Tab-separated table of C-alpha atoms and ligand atoms in Angstrom:
chain	number	residue	atom	x	y	z
A	29	MET	CA	-28.440	-19.304	25.077
A	30	ARG	CA	-25.357	-21.436	24.654
A	31	PRO	CA	-24.919	-21.793	20.893
A	32	ALA	CA	-23.778	-25.432	20.750
A	33	ARG	CA	-26.094	-27.662	18.736
A	34	ALA	CA	-26.208	-30.815	16.661
A	35	LEU	CA	-28.053	-30.374	13.378
A	36	ILE	CA	-29.628	-33.646	12.242
A	37	ASP	CA	-30.269	-33.800	8.509
A	38	LEU	CA	-33.127	-36.231	8.007
A	39	ASP	CA	-32.965	-35.975	4.201
A	40	ALA	CA	-29.376	-37.175	4.378
A	41	LEU	CA	-30.508	-40.036	6.630
A	42	ARG	CA	-33.155	-41.098	4.109
A	43	SER	CA	-30.690	-40.820	1.256
A	44	ASN	CA	-28.174	-43.026	3.096
A	45	PHE	CA	-30.948	-45.494	3.843
A	46	GLN	CA	-31.788	-45.695	0.153
A	47	LEU	CA	-28.123	-46.346	-0.612
A	48	ALA	CA	-28.087	-49.190	1.932
A	49	ARG	CA	-31.214	-50.663	0.399
A	50	GLU	CA	-29.748	-50.393	-3.066
A	51	LEU	CA	-26.475	-52.026	-2.002
A	52	GLY	CA	-28.439	-54.773	-0.294
A	53	GLY	CA	-30.062	-55.555	-3.622
A	54	GLY	CA	-33.419	-54.057	-2.672
A	55	ARG	CA	-33.931	-56.661	-0.004
A	56	LYS	CA	-35.441	-56.074	3.398
A	57	THR	CA	-33.580	-53.474	5.364
A	58	LEU	CA	-33.379	-53.175	9.122
A	59	ALA	CA	-32.152	-49.770	10.283
A	60	ALA	CA	-29.968	-50.016	13.392
A	61	VAL	CA	-31.096	-47.186	15.696
A	62	LYS	CA	-29.605	-48.541	18.915
A	63	ALA	CA	-27.760	-46.213	21.300
A	64	ASP	CA	-30.143	-43.371	20.423
A	65	ALA	CA	-29.408	-43.891	16.724
A	66	TYR	CA	-25.667	-43.691	17.335
A	67	GLY	CA	-26.264	-40.387	19.110
A	68	HIS	CA	-28.443	-38.915	16.351
A	69	GLY	CA	-31.760	-39.319	18.186
A	70	ALA	CA	-33.563	-42.647	17.823
A	71	VAL	CA	-37.103	-41.265	17.830
A	72	ALA	CA	-36.418	-38.612	15.197
A	73	CYS	CA	-34.466	-41.021	13.009
A	74	ALA	CA	-37.032	-43.816	13.284
A	75	ARG	CA	-39.841	-41.360	12.488
A	76	ALA	CA	-37.913	-40.163	9.444
A	77	LEU	CA	-37.460	-43.738	8.227
A	78	GLN	CA	-40.944	-45.022	9.096
A	79	GLY	CA	-42.482	-46.380	5.950
A	80	GLN	CA	-39.061	-47.054	4.426
A	81	ALA	CA	-37.311	-49.289	6.944
A	82	ASP	CA	-38.688	-52.817	7.168
A	83	ALA	CA	-37.624	-52.926	10.804
A	84	PHE	CA	-35.558	-51.105	13.400
A	85	GLY	CA	-32.784	-52.631	15.482
A	86	VAL	CA	-32.141	-51.691	19.109
A	87	ALA	CA	-29.907	-52.999	21.887
A	88	CYS	CA	-32.494	-53.607	24.577
A	89	ILE	CA	-36.154	-53.478	25.460
A	90	GLU	CA	-35.768	-50.047	27.068
A	91	GLU	CA	-34.763	-48.626	23.701
A	92	ALA	CA	-37.608	-50.463	21.963
A	93	LEU	CA	-40.188	-49.096	24.401
A	94	GLU	CA	-38.948	-45.558	23.815
A	95	LEU	CA	-39.714	-46.017	20.109
A	96	ARG	CA	-43.101	-47.618	20.766
A	97	SER	CA	-44.046	-44.753	23.133
A	98	ALA	CA	-43.154	-42.327	20.355
A	99	GLY	CA	-45.612	-44.043	18.025
A	100	ILE	CA	-43.223	-46.185	16.002
A	101	THR	CA	-45.311	-49.147	14.886
A	102	ALA	CA	-42.806	-50.801	12.527
A	103	PRO	CA	-41.204	-54.055	13.644
A	104	ILE	CA	-38.428	-53.565	16.213
A	105	LEU	CA	-35.746	-56.198	16.740
A	106	LEU	CA	-33.893	-56.595	20.029
A	107	LEU	CA	-30.474	-57.275	18.500
A	108	GLU	CA	-29.133	-58.879	21.665
A	109	GLY	CA	-32.369	-60.621	22.554
A	110	PHE	CA	-33.674	-60.410	26.097
A	111	PHE	CA	-31.377	-60.155	29.092
A	112	GLU	CA	-33.868	-61.798	31.439
A	113	ALA	CA	-36.713	-64.191	30.662
A	114	ASP	CA	-39.201	-61.938	32.436
A	115	GLU	CA	-38.928	-59.514	29.498
A	116	LEU	CA	-40.901	-61.973	27.354
A	117	PRO	CA	-44.382	-60.762	28.403
A	118	LEU	CA	-43.363	-57.184	27.563
A	119	ILE	CA	-41.937	-58.372	24.259
A	120	VAL	CA	-45.329	-59.856	23.427
A	121	GLN	CA	-47.248	-56.853	24.727
A	122	HIS	CA	-45.258	-54.460	22.527
A	123	ASP	CA	-44.999	-56.804	19.587
A	124	LEU	CA	-41.193	-56.876	19.461
A	125	TRP	CA	-38.873	-59.193	17.580
A	126	PHE	CA	-35.855	-60.599	19.370
A	127	ALA	CA	-32.604	-62.388	18.714
A	128	VAL	CA	-31.979	-65.727	20.360
A	129	ALA	CA	-28.262	-66.177	20.727
A	130	ALA	CA	-27.657	-68.480	23.706
A	131	PRO	CA	-28.942	-71.876	24.880
A	132	TRP	CA	-30.539	-70.387	28.003
A	133	GLN	CA	-32.599	-68.069	25.776
A	134	VAL	CA	-33.747	-71.069	23.726
A	135	ASP	CA	-34.886	-72.759	26.940
A	136	ALA	CA	-36.670	-69.614	28.117
A	137	VAL	CA	-38.509	-69.178	24.811
A	138	ALA	CA	-39.528	-72.840	24.712
A	139	ALA	CA	-40.841	-72.612	28.276
A	140	PHE	CA	-42.765	-69.385	27.729
A	141	GLN	CA	-46.518	-69.896	27.478
A	142	THR	CA	-48.249	-67.508	25.133
A	143	THR	CA	-51.038	-67.330	22.604
A	144	ALA	CA	-49.054	-64.744	20.623
A	145	THR	CA	-46.678	-65.561	17.793
A	146	LEU	CA	-43.023	-64.876	18.544
A	147	GLN	CA	-40.663	-63.562	15.859
A	148	VAL	CA	-37.242	-64.975	16.625
A	149	TRP	CA	-34.004	-64.098	14.866
A	150	LEU	CA	-31.829	-67.117	15.556
A	151	LYS	CA	-28.226	-66.044	15.819
A	152	LEU	CA	-25.261	-68.135	14.781
A	153	ASP	CA	-21.716	-67.556	15.986
A	154	SER	CA	-19.989	-67.790	12.614
A	155	GLY	CA	-16.604	-66.776	13.987
A	156	MET	CA	-16.869	-63.475	15.831
A	157	HIS	CA	-17.167	-65.361	19.143
A	158	ARG	CA	-19.129	-62.700	20.923
A	159	LEU	CA	-22.806	-63.645	20.704
A	160	GLY	CA	-24.513	-66.479	18.891
A	161	LEU	CA	-25.064	-70.212	19.072
A	162	SER	CA	-22.414	-72.694	17.982
A	163	PRO	CA	-23.322	-74.456	14.722
A	164	ALA	CA	-24.451	-77.593	16.578
A	165	ASP	CA	-26.525	-75.643	19.111
A	166	PHE	CA	-27.900	-73.530	16.273
A	167	ARG	CA	-29.279	-76.514	14.378
A	168	ALA	CA	-30.644	-78.058	17.566
A	169	ALA	CA	-32.321	-74.766	18.515
A	170	HIS	CA	-33.756	-74.411	15.027
A	171	ALA	CA	-35.291	-77.873	15.199
A	172	ARG	CA	-36.645	-77.342	18.702
A	173	LEU	CA	-38.094	-73.867	18.178
A	174	SER	CA	-39.503	-74.578	14.683
A	175	ALA	CA	-41.565	-77.351	16.196
A	176	LEU	CA	-43.329	-74.968	18.585
A	177	PRO	CA	-46.651	-73.492	17.443
A	178	GLN	CA	-45.924	-70.044	18.954
A	179	ILE	CA	-42.752	-69.527	16.906
A	180	ALA	CA	-43.096	-67.803	13.511
A	181	PRO	CA	-40.688	-68.831	10.738
A	182	MET	CA	-37.346	-67.654	12.063
A	183	VAL	CA	-34.780	-65.321	10.515
A	184	LEU	CA	-31.310	-66.871	10.553
A	185	MET	CA	-28.659	-64.304	11.397
A	186	SER	CA	-24.995	-63.857	12.102
A	187	HIS	CA	-22.665	-60.891	12.564
A	188	MET	CA	-19.386	-60.019	10.856
A	189	ALA	CA	-16.312	-59.192	12.933
A	190	ARG	CA	-13.914	-57.838	10.310
A	191	ALA	CA	-15.924	-56.635	7.317
A	192	ASP	CA	-14.127	-53.283	7.514
A	193	GLU	CA	-10.845	-55.040	6.638
A	194	LEU	CA	-11.106	-55.427	2.910
A	195	ASP	CA	-8.013	-57.620	2.653
A	196	SER	CA	-9.046	-60.049	5.400
A	197	ALA	CA	-10.175	-63.559	4.485
A	198	ARG	CA	-12.297	-63.614	7.615
A	199	THR	CA	-15.503	-62.193	6.133
A	200	GLY	CA	-15.542	-64.857	3.444
A	201	GLU	CA	-14.856	-67.520	6.053
A	202	GLN	CA	-17.700	-66.278	8.231
A	203	ALA	CA	-20.074	-66.212	5.250
A	204	ALA	CA	-19.068	-69.787	4.383
A	205	ALA	CA	-19.503	-70.909	8.005
A	206	PHE	CA	-22.965	-69.337	7.991
A	207	ALA	CA	-23.917	-71.022	4.712
A	208	ALA	CA	-22.766	-74.400	6.038
A	209	ALA	CA	-24.557	-74.018	9.373
A	210	ILE	CA	-27.903	-73.068	7.835
A	211	ASP	CA	-27.721	-75.591	5.002
A	212	GLY	CA	-31.177	-77.060	4.515
A	213	LEU	CA	-32.805	-74.946	7.250
A	214	ALA	CA	-35.896	-72.902	6.468
A	215	GLY	CA	-35.834	-69.174	7.116
A	216	GLU	CA	-34.786	-65.812	5.766
A	217	THR	CA	-31.150	-64.878	6.319
A	218	SER	CA	-29.436	-61.772	7.687
A	219	LEU	CA	-25.694	-61.104	7.605
A	220	CYS	CA	-24.705	-57.639	6.470
A	221	ASN	CA	-23.808	-54.655	8.618
A	222	SER	CA	-22.602	-51.383	7.043
A	223	PRO	CA	-19.021	-52.470	6.263
A	224	ALA	CA	-20.290	-55.691	4.685
A	225	LEU	CA	-22.788	-53.749	2.568
A	226	LEU	CA	-20.177	-51.252	1.427
A	227	GLY	CA	-17.160	-53.495	1.162
A	228	TRP	CA	-18.377	-56.991	0.338
A	229	PRO	CA	-20.829	-56.992	-2.576
A	230	ASP	CA	-20.686	-60.788	-2.819
A	231	VAL	CA	-21.899	-61.261	0.748
A	232	ARG	CA	-25.639	-60.719	0.758
A	233	SER	CA	-28.681	-61.953	2.635
A	234	ASP	CA	-32.449	-61.498	2.674
A	235	TRP	CA	-32.195	-58.875	5.390
A	236	VAL	CA	-29.442	-56.294	5.613
A	237	ARG	CA	-28.742	-54.406	8.846
A	238	PRO	CA	-27.048	-51.061	8.208
A	239	GLY	CA	-26.157	-48.859	11.156
A	240	LEU	CA	-23.248	-46.456	10.863
A	241	MET	CA	-23.656	-45.832	7.139
A	242	LEU	CA	-27.192	-44.530	7.709
A	243	TYR	CA	-25.628	-41.666	9.616
A	244	GLY	CA	-23.342	-40.870	6.719
A	245	ALA	CA	-20.072	-42.134	8.153
A	246	ASN	CA	-17.817	-44.475	6.236
A	247	PRO	CA	-16.917	-47.604	8.200
A	248	LEU	CA	-14.216	-48.584	5.690
A	249	PRO	CA	-10.631	-47.317	5.849
A	250	VAL	CA	-10.828	-46.256	2.186
A	251	GLN	CA	-13.232	-44.297	0.000
A	252	THR	CA	-15.119	-46.147	-2.699
A	253	ALA	CA	-17.649	-44.996	-5.284
A	254	GLN	CA	-20.346	-46.046	-2.789
A	255	THR	CA	-18.898	-44.467	0.331
A	256	LEU	CA	-18.617	-41.180	-1.550
A	257	ARG	CA	-22.401	-41.207	-1.789
A	258	LEU	CA	-22.822	-41.153	1.991
A	259	ARG	CA	-24.167	-37.855	3.284
A	260	PRO	CA	-23.258	-36.738	6.817
A	261	VAL	CA	-26.363	-36.608	8.997
A	262	MET	CA	-24.984	-34.798	12.032
A	263	THR	CA	-23.376	-31.373	11.976
A	264	MET	CA	-21.844	-30.424	15.311
A	265	GLN	CA	-21.744	-26.664	15.601
A	266	SER	CA	-21.147	-23.897	18.061
A	267	LYS	CA	-19.886	-20.328	18.069
A	268	ILE	CA	-16.862	-18.353	19.135
A	269	PHE	CA	-17.709	-16.346	22.245
A	270	ALA	CA	-14.309	-14.943	23.269
A	271	VAL	CA	-11.163	-13.885	21.422
A	272	ARG	CA	-7.683	-12.863	22.576
A	273	GLN	CA	-4.282	-12.135	21.078
A	274	ILE	CA	-1.200	-13.844	22.549
A	275	GLU	CA	2.529	-13.397	22.005
A	276	VAL	CA	5.130	-15.886	20.814
A	277	GLY	CA	5.951	-18.376	23.575
A	278	GLU	CA	2.651	-17.968	25.419
A	279	PRO	CA	0.612	-21.128	26.089
A	280	VAL	CA	-3.098	-21.810	25.617
A	281	GLY	CA	-5.256	-23.876	27.940
A	282	TYR	CA	-4.760	-26.760	30.361
A	283	GLY	CA	-1.312	-28.253	30.446
A	284	ALA	CA	0.023	-25.611	28.038
A	285	ARG	CA	-0.265	-28.173	25.294
A	286	PHE	CA	-0.168	-25.425	22.682
A	287	VAL	CA	2.538	-22.776	22.755
A	288	ALA	CA	2.364	-19.942	20.224
A	289	GLN	CA	5.122	-20.019	17.582
A	290	ARG	CA	3.869	-16.724	16.152
A	291	PRO	CA	1.625	-13.940	17.449
A	292	THR	CA	-1.624	-15.844	17.636
A	293	ARG	CA	-5.268	-14.861	17.720
A	294	VAL	CA	-7.143	-17.380	19.822
A	295	GLY	CA	-10.870	-18.004	19.550
A	296	VAL	CA	-12.800	-19.725	22.341
A	297	VAL	CA	-15.658	-21.970	21.197
A	298	ALA	CA	-18.638	-22.965	23.337
A	299	LEU	CA	-18.257	-26.716	22.989
A	300	GLY	CA	-16.131	-29.175	24.934
A	301	TYR	CA	-15.626	-32.796	25.812
A	302	ALA	CA	-18.744	-32.852	27.981
A	303	ASP	CA	-20.633	-32.310	24.718
A	304	GLY	CA	-18.916	-35.278	23.120
A	305	TYR	CA	-15.977	-33.659	21.384
A	306	PRO	CA	-12.865	-35.817	21.948
A	307	GLN	CA	-10.845	-34.454	24.849
A	308	PHE	CA	-7.543	-35.474	23.333
A	309	ALA	CA	-8.041	-34.121	19.845
A	310	PRO	CA	-4.514	-32.984	18.947
A	311	ASN	CA	-3.330	-29.485	18.064
A	312	GLY	CA	-4.023	-29.017	14.369
A	313	THR	CA	-7.287	-30.978	14.300
A	314	PRO	CA	-9.397	-29.454	11.506
A	315	VAL	CA	-12.448	-27.310	12.217
A	316	LEU	CA	-14.467	-25.079	9.951
A	317	ILE	CA	-14.992	-21.427	10.921
A	318	ASP	CA	-17.606	-19.541	8.911
A	319	GLY	CA	-16.975	-22.025	6.132
A	320	GLN	CA	-13.181	-21.671	6.196
A	321	ALA	CA	-10.623	-24.243	7.247
A	322	ALA	CA	-8.951	-23.651	10.618
A	323	THR	CA	-7.445	-25.712	13.405
A	324	LEU	CA	-7.917	-26.615	17.020
A	325	ILE	CA	-5.176	-25.461	19.392
A	326	GLY	CA	-4.713	-26.409	23.027
A	327	ARG	CA	-6.368	-29.129	25.053
A	328	VAL	CA	-10.143	-29.416	24.809
A	329	SER	CA	-11.839	-28.344	28.047
A	330	MET	CA	-15.082	-29.680	29.443
A	331	ASP	CA	-17.261	-26.886	28.053
A	332	MET	CA	-14.928	-25.015	25.696
A	333	LEU	CA	-12.239	-25.485	23.140
A	334	THR	CA	-9.804	-23.094	21.477
A	335	VAL	CA	-9.053	-22.478	17.808
A	336	ASP	CA	-6.439	-20.534	15.866
A	337	LEU	CA	-7.931	-17.440	14.232
A	338	THR	CA	-4.646	-15.880	13.146
A	339	ASP	CA	-5.242	-16.520	9.462
A	340	LEU	CA	-8.947	-15.631	9.623
A	341	PRO	CA	-9.016	-11.916	10.448
A	342	GLN	CA	-12.724	-11.663	9.604
A	343	ALA	CA	-13.633	-14.359	12.120
A	344	GLY	CA	-14.427	-13.375	15.668
A	345	ILE	CA	-17.088	-13.423	18.335
A	346	GLY	CA	-20.241	-14.923	16.871
A	347	SER	CA	-18.473	-16.859	14.111
A	348	THR	CA	-19.944	-20.304	13.530
A	349	VAL	CA	-17.591	-23.214	14.159
A	350	THR	CA	-18.330	-26.629	12.677
A	351	LEU	CA	-16.627	-29.388	14.632
A	352	TRP	CA	-17.841	-32.096	12.285
A	353	GLY	CA	-20.341	-32.407	9.463
A	354	GLU	CA	-19.828	-31.930	5.750
A	355	SER	CA	-16.326	-30.753	6.684
A	356	PRO	CA	-14.488	-32.001	8.584
A	357	ARG	CA	-16.244	-35.319	8.195
A	358	LEU	CA	-16.867	-37.439	11.236
A	359	ASP	CA	-15.035	-40.394	9.706
A	360	VAL	CA	-11.982	-38.227	8.977
A	361	LEU	CA	-11.982	-36.490	12.350
A	362	ALA	CA	-12.442	-39.610	14.488
A	363	PRO	CA	-9.182	-41.387	13.591
A	364	LEU	CA	-7.235	-38.126	14.013
A	365	CYS	CA	-8.492	-38.110	17.590
A	366	GLY	CA	-7.832	-41.781	18.254
A	367	VAL	CA	-11.517	-42.730	18.367
A	368	SER	CA	-13.756	-44.499	15.882
A	369	ALA	CA	-16.466	-43.017	13.708
A	370	TYR	CA	-18.879	-45.180	15.738
A	371	GLN	CA	-17.774	-43.796	19.068
A	372	LEU	CA	-17.761	-40.105	18.225
A	373	PRO	CA	-21.498	-39.439	17.648
A	374	CYS	CA	-22.458	-41.935	20.372
A	375	ALA	CA	-20.635	-39.687	22.853
A	376	VAL	CA	-22.677	-36.588	21.974
A	377	LYS	CA	-24.687	-35.263	24.867
A	378	ARG	CA	-25.987	-32.030	26.363
A	379	VAL	CA	-26.061	-30.398	22.928
A	380	PRO	CA	-29.637	-29.734	21.735
A	381	HIS	CA	-30.564	-31.493	18.513
A	382	GLU	CA	-32.097	-29.453	15.739
A	383	LEU	CA	-33.852	-31.379	12.988
A	384	VAL	CA	-33.469	-30.237	9.421
A	385	GLY	CA	-35.022	-31.780	6.336
A	386	GLY	CA	-38.330	-32.606	8.053
B	26	LIG	C1	-25.204	-52.497	15.491
B	26	LIG	C2	-25.486	-53.696	14.690
B	26	LIG	C3	-25.545	-53.624	13.300
B	26	LIG	C4	-25.182	-52.366	12.534
B	26	LIG	O1	-23.782	-52.319	12.434
B	26	LIG	P1	-23.048	-51.142	11.621
B	26	LIG	O2	-21.635	-51.594	11.585
B	26	LIG	O3	-23.233	-49.904	12.413
B	26	LIG	O4	-23.693	-51.095	10.313
B	26	LIG	C5	-25.896	-54.750	12.608
B	26	LIG	N1	-26.179	-55.911	13.248
B	26	LIG	C6	-26.106	-56.029	14.584
B	26	LIG	C7	-26.409	-57.328	15.232
B	26	LIG	C8	-25.753	-54.924	15.354
B	26	LIG	O5	-25.691	-55.049	16.679
């Protein structure tokens, strides 16, 4: 069997969740498990957090139904609401929560006849200018929807665009715009994503919505006492399955991107960009081989990549190669490869997941 696999440490996930809850001040915590839990496996992660998370956040009804089919009974929020009004009956049938972020969605909800109670998260555009109602539309929608018997007390939400930039005034401005827009309106509030939780202790809300930090990756460009407590959830591993010795001046791989400057022992690892490893990871990108630091050499292929074994004479066929995990960490590796710590695990595919930590 091909040895590539992604180990998913569910204890680390729970520990990161507890950190998010603690940073949120013990308030209600929604775990973002959209995009298959950022590539970590939404069903496994939601099962591991059932009983702890107050709700789960997904991108669309398809993702919510996957969780419901797997027996997840906790509240599930459609973070982007519904894409078409005809999702509303399914939303009721599966007891889902949903964001309302545009005037047409307000109209659709108001027009929808149901005996059920709908849990709406009313979304304000506080300055990101992606989703959300303008302040005027927000207050109008709040008045209109609050008056309807089928609408439960709403959660008032907004989303931060630059919370990972600790020297930007924008997060404070967005928080102030949110406070002004909801002034006097009834409802719980929800503002904080992972970077806001980790980087902005003064910005808090009734509900916090951590995503990336649950998976143990630091969304901030610096380490803090809190980010050091994050535990990597995914370990991407494979094995060396071929070895060769090359002379000075000989190239390795497509495009001859690496040329040996010394007699070089090359190891071939069963993992490539079709598994989610970044194709353009540069020569010198760190990897761990049987627990020892080593480097990537040559361009990453679809199903394989090559590493320098010259300084690791004990390593060879069968040696375990860690592409990311405890070391190198996902959030260190990603920027070296010109991708974000969000993008890297989301790209993982084909590799079987192996759950550890129950
Ligand atoms: C994905 C998402 C989050 C989580 O963001 P992270 O930066 O991963 O913590 C929070 N809120 C909304 C609306 C989201 O879509």
